[in-house]
Short mmCIF file of C-alpha atoms and ligand atoms in Angstrom, two decimals:
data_model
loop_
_atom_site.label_atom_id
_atom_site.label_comp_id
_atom_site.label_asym_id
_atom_site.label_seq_id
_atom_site.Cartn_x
_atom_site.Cartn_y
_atom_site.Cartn_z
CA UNK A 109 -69.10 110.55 143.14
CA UNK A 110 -72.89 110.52 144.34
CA UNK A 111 -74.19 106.84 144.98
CA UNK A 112 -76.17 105.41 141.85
CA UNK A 113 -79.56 105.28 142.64
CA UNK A 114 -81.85 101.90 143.04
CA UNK A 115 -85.61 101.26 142.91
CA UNK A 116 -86.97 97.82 143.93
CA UNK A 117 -90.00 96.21 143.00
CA UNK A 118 -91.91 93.29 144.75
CA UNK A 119 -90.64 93.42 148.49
CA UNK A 120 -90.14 89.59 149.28
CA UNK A 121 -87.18 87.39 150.81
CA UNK A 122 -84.81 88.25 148.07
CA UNK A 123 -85.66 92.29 148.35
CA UNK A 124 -84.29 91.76 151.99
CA UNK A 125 -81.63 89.93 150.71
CA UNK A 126 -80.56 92.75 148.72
CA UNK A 127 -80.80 95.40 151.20
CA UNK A 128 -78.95 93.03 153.83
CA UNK A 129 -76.24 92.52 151.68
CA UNK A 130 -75.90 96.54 150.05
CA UNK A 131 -76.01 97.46 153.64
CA UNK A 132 -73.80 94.99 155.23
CA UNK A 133 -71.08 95.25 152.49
CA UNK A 134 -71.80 98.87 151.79
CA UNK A 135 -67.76 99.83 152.41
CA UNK A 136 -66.44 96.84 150.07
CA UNK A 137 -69.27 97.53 147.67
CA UNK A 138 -68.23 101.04 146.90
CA UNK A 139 -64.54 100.08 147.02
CA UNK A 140 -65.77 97.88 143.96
CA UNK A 141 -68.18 99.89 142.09
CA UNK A 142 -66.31 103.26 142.43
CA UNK A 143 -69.51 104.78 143.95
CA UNK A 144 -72.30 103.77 146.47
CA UNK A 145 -75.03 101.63 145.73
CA UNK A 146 -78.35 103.45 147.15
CA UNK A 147 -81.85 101.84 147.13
CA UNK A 148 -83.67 105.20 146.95
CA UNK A 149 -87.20 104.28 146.04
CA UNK A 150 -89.71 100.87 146.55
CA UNK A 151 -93.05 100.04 145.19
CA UNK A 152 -95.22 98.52 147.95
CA UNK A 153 -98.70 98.47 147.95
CA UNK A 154 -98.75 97.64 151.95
CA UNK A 155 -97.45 100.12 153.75
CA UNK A 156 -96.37 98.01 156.75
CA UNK A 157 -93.76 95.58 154.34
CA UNK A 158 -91.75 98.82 153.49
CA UNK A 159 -92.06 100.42 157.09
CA UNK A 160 -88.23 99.56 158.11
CA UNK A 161 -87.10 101.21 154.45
CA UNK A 162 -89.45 104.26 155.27
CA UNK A 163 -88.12 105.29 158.31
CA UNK A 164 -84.69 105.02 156.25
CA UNK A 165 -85.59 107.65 154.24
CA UNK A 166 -86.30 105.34 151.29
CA UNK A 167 -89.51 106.53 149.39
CA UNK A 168 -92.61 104.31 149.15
CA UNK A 169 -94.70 104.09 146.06
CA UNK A 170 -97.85 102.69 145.56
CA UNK A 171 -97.45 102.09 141.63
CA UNK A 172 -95.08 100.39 139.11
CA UNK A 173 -95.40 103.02 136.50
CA UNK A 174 -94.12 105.46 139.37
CA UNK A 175 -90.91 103.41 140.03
CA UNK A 176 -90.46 102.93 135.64
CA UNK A 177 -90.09 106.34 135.63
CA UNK A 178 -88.85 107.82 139.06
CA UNK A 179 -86.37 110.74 138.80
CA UNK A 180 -84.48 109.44 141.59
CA UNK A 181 -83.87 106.13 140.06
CA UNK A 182 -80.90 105.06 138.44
CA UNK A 183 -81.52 101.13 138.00
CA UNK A 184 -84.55 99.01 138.71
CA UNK A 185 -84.41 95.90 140.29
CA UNK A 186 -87.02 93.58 139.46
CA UNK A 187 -88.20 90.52 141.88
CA UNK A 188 -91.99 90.20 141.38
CA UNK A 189 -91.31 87.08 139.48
CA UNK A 190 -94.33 85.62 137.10
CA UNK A 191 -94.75 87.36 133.35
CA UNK A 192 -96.95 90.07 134.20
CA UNK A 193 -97.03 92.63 135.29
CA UNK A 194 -93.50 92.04 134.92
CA UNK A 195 -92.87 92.35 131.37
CA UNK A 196 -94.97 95.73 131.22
CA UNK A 197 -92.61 97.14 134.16
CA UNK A 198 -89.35 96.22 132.73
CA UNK A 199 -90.10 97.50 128.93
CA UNK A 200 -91.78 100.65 130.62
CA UNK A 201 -88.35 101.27 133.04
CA UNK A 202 -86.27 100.86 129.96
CA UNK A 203 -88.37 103.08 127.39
CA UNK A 204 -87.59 105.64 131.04
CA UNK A 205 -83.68 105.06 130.03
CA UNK A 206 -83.24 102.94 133.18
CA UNK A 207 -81.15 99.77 133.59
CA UNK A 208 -82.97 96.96 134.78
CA UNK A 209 -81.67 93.81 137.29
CA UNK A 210 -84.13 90.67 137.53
CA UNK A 211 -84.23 87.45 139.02
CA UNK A 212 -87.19 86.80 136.96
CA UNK A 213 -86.30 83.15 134.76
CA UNK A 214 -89.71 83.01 133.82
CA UNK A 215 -90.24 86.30 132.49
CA UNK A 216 -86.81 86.10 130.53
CA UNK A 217 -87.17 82.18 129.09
CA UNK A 218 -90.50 83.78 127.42
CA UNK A 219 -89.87 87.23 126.58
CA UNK A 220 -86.10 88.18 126.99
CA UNK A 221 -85.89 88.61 123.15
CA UNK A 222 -88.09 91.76 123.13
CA UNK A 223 -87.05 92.94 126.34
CA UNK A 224 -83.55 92.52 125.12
CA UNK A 225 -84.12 93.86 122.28
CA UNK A 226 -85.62 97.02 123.48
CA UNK A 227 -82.75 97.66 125.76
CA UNK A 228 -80.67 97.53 123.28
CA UNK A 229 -82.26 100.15 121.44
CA UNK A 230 -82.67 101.95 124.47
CA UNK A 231 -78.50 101.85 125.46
CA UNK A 232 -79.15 100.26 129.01
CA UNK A 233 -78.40 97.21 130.11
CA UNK A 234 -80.48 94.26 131.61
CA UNK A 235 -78.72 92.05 133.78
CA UNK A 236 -79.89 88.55 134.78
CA UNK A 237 -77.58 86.98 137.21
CA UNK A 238 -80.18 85.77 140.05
CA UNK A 239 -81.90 84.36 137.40
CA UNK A 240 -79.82 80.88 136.86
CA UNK A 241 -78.93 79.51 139.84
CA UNK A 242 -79.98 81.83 142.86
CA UNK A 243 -75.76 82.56 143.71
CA UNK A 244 -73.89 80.76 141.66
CA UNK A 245 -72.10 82.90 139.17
CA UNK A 246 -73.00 80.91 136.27
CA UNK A 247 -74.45 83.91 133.92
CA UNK A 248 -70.54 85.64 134.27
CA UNK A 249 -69.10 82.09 133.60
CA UNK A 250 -71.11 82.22 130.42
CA UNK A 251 -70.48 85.26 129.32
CA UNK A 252 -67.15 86.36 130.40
CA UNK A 253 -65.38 83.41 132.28
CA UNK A 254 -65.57 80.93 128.92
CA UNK A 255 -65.89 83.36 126.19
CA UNK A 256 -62.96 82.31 124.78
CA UNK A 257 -64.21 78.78 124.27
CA UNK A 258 -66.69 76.92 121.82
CA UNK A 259 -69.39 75.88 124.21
CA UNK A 260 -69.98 72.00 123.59
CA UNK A 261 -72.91 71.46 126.38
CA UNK A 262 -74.27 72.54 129.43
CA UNK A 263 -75.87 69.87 132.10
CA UNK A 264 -77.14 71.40 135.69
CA UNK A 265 -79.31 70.85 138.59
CA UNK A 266 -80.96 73.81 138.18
CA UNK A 267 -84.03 73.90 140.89
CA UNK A 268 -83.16 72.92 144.49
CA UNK A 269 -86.86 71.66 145.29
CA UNK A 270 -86.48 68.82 143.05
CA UNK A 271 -82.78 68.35 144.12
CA UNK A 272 -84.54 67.82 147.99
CA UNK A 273 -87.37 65.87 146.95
CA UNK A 274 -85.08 63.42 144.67
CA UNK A 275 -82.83 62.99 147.64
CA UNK A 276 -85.50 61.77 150.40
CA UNK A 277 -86.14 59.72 148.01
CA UNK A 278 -82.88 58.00 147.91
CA UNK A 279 -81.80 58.75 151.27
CA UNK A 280 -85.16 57.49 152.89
CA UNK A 281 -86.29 55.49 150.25
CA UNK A 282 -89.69 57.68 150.39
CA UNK A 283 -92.51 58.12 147.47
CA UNK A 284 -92.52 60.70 145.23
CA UNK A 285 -95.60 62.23 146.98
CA UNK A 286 -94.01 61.62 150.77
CA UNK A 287 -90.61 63.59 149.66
CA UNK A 288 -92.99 66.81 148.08
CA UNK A 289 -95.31 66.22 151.18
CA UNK A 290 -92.03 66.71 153.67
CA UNK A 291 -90.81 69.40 151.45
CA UNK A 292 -93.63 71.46 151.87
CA UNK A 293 -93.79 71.23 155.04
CA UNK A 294 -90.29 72.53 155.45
CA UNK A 295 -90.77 75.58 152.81
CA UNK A 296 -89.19 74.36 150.15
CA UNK A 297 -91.91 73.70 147.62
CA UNK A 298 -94.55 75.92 147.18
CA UNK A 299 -98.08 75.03 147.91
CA UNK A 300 -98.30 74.45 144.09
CA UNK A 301 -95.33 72.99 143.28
CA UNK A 302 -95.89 72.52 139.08
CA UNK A 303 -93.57 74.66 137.78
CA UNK A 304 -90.51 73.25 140.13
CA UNK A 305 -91.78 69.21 140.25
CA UNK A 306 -92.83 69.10 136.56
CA UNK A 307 -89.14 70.72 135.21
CA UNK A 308 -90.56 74.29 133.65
CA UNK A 309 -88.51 76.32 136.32
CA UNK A 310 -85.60 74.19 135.24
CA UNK A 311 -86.37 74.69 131.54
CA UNK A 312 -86.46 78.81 131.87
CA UNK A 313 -82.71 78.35 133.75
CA UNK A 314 -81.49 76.09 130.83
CA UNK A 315 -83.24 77.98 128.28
CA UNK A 316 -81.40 81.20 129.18
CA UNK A 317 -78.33 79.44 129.58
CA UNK A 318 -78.53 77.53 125.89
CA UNK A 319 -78.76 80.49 124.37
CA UNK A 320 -75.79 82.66 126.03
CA UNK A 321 -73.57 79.75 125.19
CA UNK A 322 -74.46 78.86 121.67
CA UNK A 323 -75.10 82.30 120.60
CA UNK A 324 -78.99 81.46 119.73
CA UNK A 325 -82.13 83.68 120.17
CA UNK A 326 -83.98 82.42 123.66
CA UNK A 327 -86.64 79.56 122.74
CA UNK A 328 -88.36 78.33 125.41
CA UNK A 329 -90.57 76.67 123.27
CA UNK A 330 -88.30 74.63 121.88
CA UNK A 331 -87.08 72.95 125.34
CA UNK A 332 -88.43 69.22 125.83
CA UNK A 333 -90.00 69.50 129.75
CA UNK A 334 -90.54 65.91 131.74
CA UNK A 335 -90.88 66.48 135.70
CA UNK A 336 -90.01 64.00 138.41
CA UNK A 337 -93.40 63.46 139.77
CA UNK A 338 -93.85 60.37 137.57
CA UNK A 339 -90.48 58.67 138.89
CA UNK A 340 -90.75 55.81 140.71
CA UNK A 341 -88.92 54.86 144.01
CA UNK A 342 -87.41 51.15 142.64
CA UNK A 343 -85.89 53.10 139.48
CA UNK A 344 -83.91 54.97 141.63
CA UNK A 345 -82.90 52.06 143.49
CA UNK A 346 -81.93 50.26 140.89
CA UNK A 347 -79.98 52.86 138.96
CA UNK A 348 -77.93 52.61 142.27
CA UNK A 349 -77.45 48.76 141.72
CA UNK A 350 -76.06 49.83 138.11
CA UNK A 351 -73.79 52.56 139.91
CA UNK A 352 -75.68 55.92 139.03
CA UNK A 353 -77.66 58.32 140.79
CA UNK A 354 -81.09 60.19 138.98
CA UNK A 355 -80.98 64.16 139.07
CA UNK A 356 -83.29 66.34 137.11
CA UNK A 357 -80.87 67.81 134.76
CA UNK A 358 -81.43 70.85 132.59
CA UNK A 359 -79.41 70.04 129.44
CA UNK A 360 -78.30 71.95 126.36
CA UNK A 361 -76.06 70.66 123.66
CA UNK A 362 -74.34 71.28 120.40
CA UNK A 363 -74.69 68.52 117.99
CA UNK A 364 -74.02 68.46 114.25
CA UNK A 365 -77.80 68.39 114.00
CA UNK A 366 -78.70 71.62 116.02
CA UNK A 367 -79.38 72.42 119.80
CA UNK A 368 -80.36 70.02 122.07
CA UNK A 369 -82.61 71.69 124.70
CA UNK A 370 -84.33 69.15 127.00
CA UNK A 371 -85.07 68.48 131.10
CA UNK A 372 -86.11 65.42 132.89
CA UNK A 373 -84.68 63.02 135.25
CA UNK A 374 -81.92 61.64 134.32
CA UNK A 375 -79.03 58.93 135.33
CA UNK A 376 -75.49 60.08 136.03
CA UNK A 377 -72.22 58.03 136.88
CA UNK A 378 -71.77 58.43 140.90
CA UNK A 379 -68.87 59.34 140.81
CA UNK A 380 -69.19 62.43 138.83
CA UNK A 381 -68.82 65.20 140.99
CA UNK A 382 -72.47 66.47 139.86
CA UNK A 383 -74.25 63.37 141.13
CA UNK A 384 -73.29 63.89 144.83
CA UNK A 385 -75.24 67.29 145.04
CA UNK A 386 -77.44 66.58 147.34
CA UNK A 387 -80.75 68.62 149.08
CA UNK A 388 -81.30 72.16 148.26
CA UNK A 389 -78.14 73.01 146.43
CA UNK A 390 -77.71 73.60 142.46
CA UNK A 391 -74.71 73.06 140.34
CA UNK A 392 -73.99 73.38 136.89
CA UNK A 393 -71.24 71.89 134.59
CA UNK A 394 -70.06 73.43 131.35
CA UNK A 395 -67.77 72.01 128.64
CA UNK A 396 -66.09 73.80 126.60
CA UNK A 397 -63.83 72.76 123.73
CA UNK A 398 -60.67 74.51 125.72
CA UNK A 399 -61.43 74.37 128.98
CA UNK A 400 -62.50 70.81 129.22
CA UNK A 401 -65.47 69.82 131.93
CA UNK A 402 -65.89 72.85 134.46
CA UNK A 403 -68.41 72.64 137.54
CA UNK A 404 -69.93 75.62 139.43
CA UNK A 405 -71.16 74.82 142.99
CA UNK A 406 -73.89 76.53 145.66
CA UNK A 407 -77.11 77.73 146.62
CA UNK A 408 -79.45 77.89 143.93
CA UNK A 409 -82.36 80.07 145.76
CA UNK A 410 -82.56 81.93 149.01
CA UNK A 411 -82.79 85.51 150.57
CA UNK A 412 -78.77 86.20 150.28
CA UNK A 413 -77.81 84.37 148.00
CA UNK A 414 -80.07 85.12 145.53
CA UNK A 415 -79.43 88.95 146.70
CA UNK A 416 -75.37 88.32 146.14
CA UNK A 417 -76.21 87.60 142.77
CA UNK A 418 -78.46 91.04 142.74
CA UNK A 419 -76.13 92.99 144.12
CA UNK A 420 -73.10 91.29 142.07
CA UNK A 421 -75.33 92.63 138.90
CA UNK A 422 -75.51 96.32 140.34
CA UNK A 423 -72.17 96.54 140.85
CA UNK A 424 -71.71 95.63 137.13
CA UNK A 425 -74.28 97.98 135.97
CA UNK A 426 -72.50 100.99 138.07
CA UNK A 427 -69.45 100.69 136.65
CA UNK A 428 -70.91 100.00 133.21
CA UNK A 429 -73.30 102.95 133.54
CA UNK A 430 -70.89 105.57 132.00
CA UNK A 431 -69.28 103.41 129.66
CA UNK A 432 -70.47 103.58 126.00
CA UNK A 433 -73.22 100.44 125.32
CA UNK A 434 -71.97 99.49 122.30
CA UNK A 435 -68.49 98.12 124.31
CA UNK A 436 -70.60 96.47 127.08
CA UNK A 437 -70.67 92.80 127.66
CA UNK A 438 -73.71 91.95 125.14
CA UNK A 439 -76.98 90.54 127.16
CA UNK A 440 -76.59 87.40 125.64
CA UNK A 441 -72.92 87.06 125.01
CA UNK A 442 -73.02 87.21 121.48
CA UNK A 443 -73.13 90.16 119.20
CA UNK A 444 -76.74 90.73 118.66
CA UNK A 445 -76.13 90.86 115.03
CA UNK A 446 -74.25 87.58 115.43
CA UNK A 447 -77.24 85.80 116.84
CA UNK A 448 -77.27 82.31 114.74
CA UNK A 449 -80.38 80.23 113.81
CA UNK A 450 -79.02 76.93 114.81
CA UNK A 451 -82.07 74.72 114.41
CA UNK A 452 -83.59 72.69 117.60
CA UNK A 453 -83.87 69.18 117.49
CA UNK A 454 -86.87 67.67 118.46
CA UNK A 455 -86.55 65.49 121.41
CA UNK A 456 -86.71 62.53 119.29
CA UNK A 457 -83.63 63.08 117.46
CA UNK A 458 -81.51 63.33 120.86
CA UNK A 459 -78.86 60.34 121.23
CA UNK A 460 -78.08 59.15 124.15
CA UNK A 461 -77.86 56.10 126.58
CA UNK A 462 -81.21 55.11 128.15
CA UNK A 463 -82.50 52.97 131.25
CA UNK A 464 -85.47 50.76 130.48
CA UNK A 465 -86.89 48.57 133.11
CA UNK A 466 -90.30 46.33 132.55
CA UNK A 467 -92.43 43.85 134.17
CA UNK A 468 -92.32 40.71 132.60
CA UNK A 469 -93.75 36.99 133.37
CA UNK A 470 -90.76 35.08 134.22
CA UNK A 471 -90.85 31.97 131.26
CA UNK A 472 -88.77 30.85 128.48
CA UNK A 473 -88.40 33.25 126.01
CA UNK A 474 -89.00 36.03 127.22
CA UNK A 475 -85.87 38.11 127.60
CA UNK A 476 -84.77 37.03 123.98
CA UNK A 477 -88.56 38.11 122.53
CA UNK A 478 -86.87 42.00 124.02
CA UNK A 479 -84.00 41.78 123.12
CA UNK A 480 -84.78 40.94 119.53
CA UNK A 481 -86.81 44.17 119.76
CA UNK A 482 -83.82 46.20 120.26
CA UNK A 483 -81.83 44.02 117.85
CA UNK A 484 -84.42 45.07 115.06
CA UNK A 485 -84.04 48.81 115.81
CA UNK A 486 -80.34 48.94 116.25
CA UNK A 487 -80.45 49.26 119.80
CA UNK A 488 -77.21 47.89 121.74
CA UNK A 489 -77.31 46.64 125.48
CA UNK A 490 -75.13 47.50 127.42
CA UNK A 491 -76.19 46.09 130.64
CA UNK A 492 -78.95 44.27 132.35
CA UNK A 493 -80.71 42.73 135.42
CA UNK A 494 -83.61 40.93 136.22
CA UNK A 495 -85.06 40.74 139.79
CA UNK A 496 -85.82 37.42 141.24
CA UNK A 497 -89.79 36.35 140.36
CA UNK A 498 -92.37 37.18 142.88
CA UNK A 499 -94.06 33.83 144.17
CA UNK A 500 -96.79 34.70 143.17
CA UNK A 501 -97.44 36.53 140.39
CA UNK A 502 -94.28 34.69 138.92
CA UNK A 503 -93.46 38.37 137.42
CA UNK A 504 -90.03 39.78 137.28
CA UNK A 505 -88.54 43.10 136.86
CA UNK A 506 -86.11 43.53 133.95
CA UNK A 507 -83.77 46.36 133.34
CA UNK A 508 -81.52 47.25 130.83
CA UNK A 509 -78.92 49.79 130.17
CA UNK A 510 -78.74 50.30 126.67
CA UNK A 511 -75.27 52.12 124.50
CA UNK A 512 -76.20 55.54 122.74
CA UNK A 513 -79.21 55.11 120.28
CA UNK A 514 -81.95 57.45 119.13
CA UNK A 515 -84.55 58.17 120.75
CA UNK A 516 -87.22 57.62 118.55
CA UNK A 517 -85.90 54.17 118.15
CA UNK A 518 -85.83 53.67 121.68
CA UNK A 519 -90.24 54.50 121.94
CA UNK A 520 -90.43 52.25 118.82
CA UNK A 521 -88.81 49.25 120.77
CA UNK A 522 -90.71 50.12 124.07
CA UNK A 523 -93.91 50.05 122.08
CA UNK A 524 -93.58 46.36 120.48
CA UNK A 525 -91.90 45.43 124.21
CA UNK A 526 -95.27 46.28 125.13
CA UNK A 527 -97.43 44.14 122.62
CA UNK A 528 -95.58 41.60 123.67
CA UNK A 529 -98.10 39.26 125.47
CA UNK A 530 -95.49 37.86 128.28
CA UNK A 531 -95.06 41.79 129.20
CA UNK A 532 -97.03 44.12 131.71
CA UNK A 533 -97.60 47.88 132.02
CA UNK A 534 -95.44 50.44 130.97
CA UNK A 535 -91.79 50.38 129.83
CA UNK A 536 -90.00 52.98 132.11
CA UNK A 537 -88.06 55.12 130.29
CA UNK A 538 -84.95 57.14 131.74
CA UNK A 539 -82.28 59.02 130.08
CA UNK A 540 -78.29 58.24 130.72
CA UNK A 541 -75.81 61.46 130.65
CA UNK A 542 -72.23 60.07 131.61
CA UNK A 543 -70.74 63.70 131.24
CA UNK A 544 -67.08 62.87 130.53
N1 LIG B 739 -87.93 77.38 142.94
C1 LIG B 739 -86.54 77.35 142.59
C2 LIG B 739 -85.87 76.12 143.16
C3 LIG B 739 -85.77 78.56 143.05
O1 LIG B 739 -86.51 75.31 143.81
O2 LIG B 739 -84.69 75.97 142.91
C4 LIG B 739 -86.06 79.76 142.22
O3 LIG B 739 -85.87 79.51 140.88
#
């Protein structure tokens, strides 16, 4: 059989990626797909970035609309990343009748219902496995791997830059803006780093994933987003004292309520698994009601990794590409007519454990004055410490663990804490995930 035929847009590390690993594993890949994989056509804009391709034999084209609708196209593969012109290149390649492969989280998160949609209608598939996690096969997991089970939640480190930055922090007990600084420096933040530092790439990755396991239409705007450029050194430090280490999780669950869709730094046990993933690298646990706790491992971004993933997704979309759409894997798992409307809780209806920590004046009083706070609003402690008063200032640092309460009880009691006149600054607020 002839090779299927590939057209690639946005030429960066992950388009090499993808032609380093087609090429390299071209013999195992057709062994796999039945066919060849062939990238046949690129759009490039500078003729020098698609030289090496050129002299392949693989045709250059200056414009997107030219690649939606090449003849010798089979499947586009998308990498430009951002929303546009994005979207208008993957709805114009499908209206074309071509399947489409992306990395693009952002693009999906916000418009994946329309885009999905359209495919649908169209019969071709869009597939989305560099999206979530750079290489980790968490998308098949989803979909195919646990599709037997009743998905309870999902809990992942989801964007390696923060996963660096958090761990200078520990490791070298650096600032917040000394750990970005370094990461910079070494490529692994961008030169604005908002989306990854303030949790929104995290919150596309969870958003796609909430929605393949609970069977839900994608809503990024329901996700709660809270970054880690607000955490301070000492609370990591002393989440260590009380045996847990912070990670900016992206987290999804079920509860009798609705969907829980939320990221921000959070504490985990240490000895989870999860909590010693350290630098660069993602990982993601899912629980299902059969299956119990599972954990996938690895890089989460990077030129071949990212382009296993790619190429992982054309292989499905070869041997798909015959097959009648209505017995392919759905896009998001589900049935699209059995899509449910599970409501969203807002992020003050999540329960869970939570850190506080406060500066107080160290007299009489004092610690029962908070604790009748939490008393009032139901709140239960579970643990606490207070740091030895400065000579000075005769301040202290108090901080308390507290058992599973509701949130908006929890920013009630951290408001009064506040009023309170032996009390100083903010309450720090954390959130506590054991994941048993
Ligand atoms: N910027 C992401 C990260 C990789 O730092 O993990 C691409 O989503």
């Amino acid at each position: 059989m002839k090779p299927i035929k590939v057209g690639i847009a946005g030429m960066g590390v992950v388009a090499s990626g993808v032609v380093s690993v087609l090429e390299r594993n071209q013999t195992e890949i057709a062994r796999r797909a039945g066919r060849g994989i062939e990238v046949t056509v690129v759009a490039e804009r500078t003729p020098n970035k698609a030289a090496h391709l050129a002299e392949k034999g693989v045709q250059i084209v200056n414009d997107l609309s030219a690649l939606a609708s090449h003849p010798d196209v089979d499947i586009v593969v998308e990498l430009m990343g951002g929303y546009e012109p994005a979207r208008t290149f993957v709805l114009e390649a499908i209206a074309n009748g071509k399947h489409v492969v992306t990395a693009n989280k952002a693009l999906l998160a916000v418009h994946g219902n329309e885009i999905f949609k359209a495919a649908q209608d169209k019969g071709v598939t869009v597939a989305f496995e560099a999206a979530v996690a750079g290489g980790i096969p968490v998308i098949k997991a989803l979909r195919e791997g646990l599709s037997a089970n009743r998905i309870e939640w999902i809990a992942g480190i989801i964007n390696g830059t923060t996963n660096f930055i958090l761990t200078q922090m520990r490791d070298k007990g650096w600032t917040f803006a000394d750990a970005l600084k370094v990461a910079q420096e070494l490529g692994y933040a961008e030169a604005d780093p908002t989306f990854d530092v303030e949790g929104v790439d995290a919150a596309h990755k969870i958003t796609l994933m909430s929605s393949l396991a609970f069977g839900v239409p994608i809503n990024f705007e329901a996700a709660s987003i809270e970054g880690i450029s607000q955490l301070a050194a000492q609370d990591i430090v002393y989440a260590e004292k009380f045996g847990y280490r912070i990670k900016l999780l992206g987290i999804t669950k079920r509860t009798d309520a609705g969907i829980e869709l939320r990221v921000h730094p959070t504490l985990i046990p240490e000895n989870q698994l999860i909590a010693n993933v350290n630098g660069v690298m993602n990982a993601v646990m899912i629980k299902g009601d059969a299956v119990g706790a599972t954990l996938y491992y690895g890089a989460g971004a990077g030129s071949l990794p990212t382009g296993s993933a790619v190429v992982a997704d054309l292989i499905d979309v070869t041997r798909l590409h015959t097959a009648d759409p209505e017995h392919r894997v759905p896009h998001l798992a589900f049935q699209p007519d059995a899509l449910e409307n599970i409501p969203m809780l807002p992020l003050s209806a999540v329960k869970t454990r939570y850190y506080l920590r406060m500066t107080v004046q160290d007299k009489t009083g004092v610690l029962a004055d908070v604790t009748r706070i939490l008393a009032d609003r139901n709140i239960s402690v579970d643990a606490m410490m207070q740091s030895e008063a400065d000579d000075t200032a005769h301040e202290a640092q108090i901080v308390i663990m507290t058992h599973e309460c509701i949130e908006s009880d929890i920013d009630a009691a951290r408001e009064a804490i506040k009023t309170l006149p032996s009390t100083s600054g903010e309450v720090v607020k954390l959130r506590v995930e054991q994941l048993g």
